């Protein structure tokens, strides 16, 4: 399958694995890339030297293309960027920050840059900054999210109408049918997060993976907009956050409720009650944990089947 995204990244299928914190290590990234997608190492939960180790292990595991996702709200950013260049990474996904900050730095070094956005406004700013592509992520997505709650169904066509660079749809995509729908709306490819959390290779804790499989409709909620909007599975920590809102807590008080390393505690260490469990709404459609390669095979099979059905309408 050839289109703008497969040509941009030199991959077989226009499926990009999201750079999710505590889930996207070298094992998941290499498994996705070996299966024909684009694997992404998520630097957001890694100290600089840990990132270096993951890049080294990825490069030992496969010679397929891969990228590194860098949320620009974390510390040690300069060191992270230096390691990316030093280790010969060719693709970088930036998020949670101004695309102008690092895009020219990477472009000068021949690195392909993609920025994650949640609105048309920031899609246009990213294009102006010179990125090679954008991830347009709808409100359905897990992890850090947009404040405006624009859904993928609305976001993709509005972005497609105004930008000329390749568009990768994200948020609510875990099946081949959703992939086809996103591409009909104007996307050139898709970024998949939650479905890959529930894979054997994801570095997240098995108890968190099981919680994702068990999640049903309405079991996630976007909250903590005063800090950084995040979609969470409802658990004791989530209830504590809601109780803080009910008593009129300030942003500072919400920070105290959140505390430190709450996401690591939940998603990596497996504390499913006191930890922060970030996942998308599409978790309600995820019913099993399986190899990343099988996820891609299943998505492409569903995509082709759905395409035939649509052609018969």
XYZ file of N, CA and C in Angstrom, residues 4-9 16 38 69 90-95 99-100 103 107 111-119 122-137 159 163-169 187-189 191:
168
model
N 1.126 8.960 0.720
C 2.041 9.977 1.246
C 2.781 9.523 2.506
N 2.080 8.796 3.385
C 2.680 8.398 4.655
C 3.675 7.251 4.476
N 3.320 6.256 3.693
C 4.260 5.157 3.483
C 5.510 5.650 2.763
N 5.348 6.599 1.862
C 6.504 7.160 1.161
C 7.345 8.040 2.076
N 6.689 8.811 2.942
C 7.412 9.705 3.858
C 8.296 8.920 4.814
N 7.765 7.809 5.338
C 8.492 7.050 6.350
C 9.166 5.787 5.808
N 0.949 4.042 12.284
C 1.993 4.528 13.179
C 1.598 4.184 14.597
N 5.096 1.861 11.482
C 6.187 2.682 12.000
C 6.162 2.609 13.518
N 9.161 9.755 19.887
C 8.176 10.769 20.267
C 8.699 11.551 21.462
N 16.047 9.120 12.523
C 15.670 9.823 11.293
C 14.272 10.428 11.322
N 13.472 10.038 12.318
C 12.081 10.513 12.404
C 11.787 10.920 13.839
N 11.252 12.122 14.030
C 10.893 12.606 15.361
C 9.453 13.111 15.350
N 8.685 12.663 16.325
C 7.338 13.180 16.564
C 7.412 14.071 17.801
N 7.085 15.345 17.654
C 7.054 16.251 18.802
C 5.606 16.500 19.219
N 5.415 16.802 20.491
C 4.064 17.035 21.000
C 4.138 17.910 22.237
N 5.769 23.877 17.912
C 6.551 23.183 16.883
C 7.732 23.996 16.364
N 7.666 25.313 16.511
C 8.765 26.153 16.020
C 10.049 25.952 16.828
N 11.750 22.284 15.296
C 11.608 21.787 13.923
C 12.800 22.156 13.043
N 15.313 19.640 11.079
C 15.300 19.680 9.620
C 16.698 19.942 9.056
N 16.390 15.319 9.537
C 15.436 14.498 10.276
C 14.011 14.883 9.900
N 13.174 13.891 9.643
C 11.757 14.113 9.353
C 11.024 14.455 10.648
N 10.222 15.516 10.615
C 9.552 16.003 11.824
C 8.036 15.965 11.648
N 7.357 15.392 12.628
C 5.891 15.359 12.676
C 5.473 15.952 14.017
N 4.458 16.795 14.011
C 3.985 17.393 15.264
C 2.552 16.953 15.539
N 2.247 16.711 16.803
C 0.919 16.265 17.222
C 0.076 17.476 17.607
N -1.125 17.575 17.027
C -2.010 18.707 17.301
C -3.416 18.195 17.630
N -4.197 19.078 18.278
C -5.579 18.711 18.604
C -6.570 19.718 18.038
N -6.075 20.632 17.172
C -6.961 21.650 16.609
C -6.434 22.105 15.257
N -3.547 24.798 15.578
C -2.181 24.335 15.773
C -1.680 23.515 14.584
N -2.589 22.944 13.815
C -2.183 22.289 12.570
C -1.574 23.315 11.621
N -2.217 24.471 11.510
C -1.709 25.532 10.638
C -0.385 26.084 11.159
N -0.261 26.224 12.473
C 0.997 26.699 13.057
C 2.121 25.691 12.813
N 1.798 24.418 12.866
C 2.797 23.384 12.621
C 3.257 23.406 11.171
N 2.307 23.549 10.253
C 2.664 23.634 8.840
C 3.559 24.850 8.594
N 3.216 25.967 9.206
C 4.010 27.190 9.073
C 5.422 26.991 9.634
N 5.534 26.163 10.673
C 6.836 25.904 11.293
C 7.727 25.012 10.435
N 7.139 24.384 9.411
C 7.939 23.586 8.485
C 7.974 22.103 8.750
N 7.031 21.582 9.559
C 7.023 20.137 9.812
C 6.667 19.371 8.536
N 7.031 18.096 8.514
C 6.776 17.260 7.340
C 5.393 16.632 7.355
N 4.780 16.584 8.519
C 3.447 16.017 8.653
C 2.896 16.340 10.021
N 1.608 16.095 10.205
C 0.980 16.321 11.508
C 0.163 15.106 11.912
N 0.095 14.887 13.212
C -0.870 13.957 13.789
C -2.019 14.807 14.311
N -3.198 14.636 13.738
C -4.393 15.348 14.195
C -5.145 14.411 15.133
N -5.109 14.742 16.418
C -5.603 13.830 17.450
C -6.904 14.325 18.052
N -9.032 19.897 9.222
C -7.599 20.050 8.968
C -7.283 19.792 7.495
N -4.769 22.326 5.259
C -3.333 22.062 5.200
C -2.980 21.227 3.979
N -1.727 21.307 3.571
C -1.266 20.572 2.380
C -0.300 19.446 2.727
N 0.219 19.432 3.955
C 1.162 18.377 4.344
C 0.396 17.114 4.760
N 1.066 15.962 4.793
C 0.399 14.710 5.167
C -0.228 14.765 6.558
N -1.397 14.118 6.664
C -2.159 14.102 7.915
C -2.266 12.669 8.432
N -1.953 12.503 9.700
C -2.114 11.219 10.378
C -3.228 11.389 11.406
N -4.269 10.591 11.295
C -5.395 10.686 12.223
C -5.115 9.873 13.479
N -7.478 11.711 6.080
C -6.169 11.348 6.627
C -5.384 10.505 5.625
N -4.058 10.597 5.709
C -3.180 9.782 4.866
C -2.699 8.539 5.597
N -2.882 8.515 6.900
C -2.491 7.380 7.720
C -3.109 7.522 9.089
N -2.522 6.954 13.516
C -1.686 6.656 14.677
C -2.535 5.896 15.679
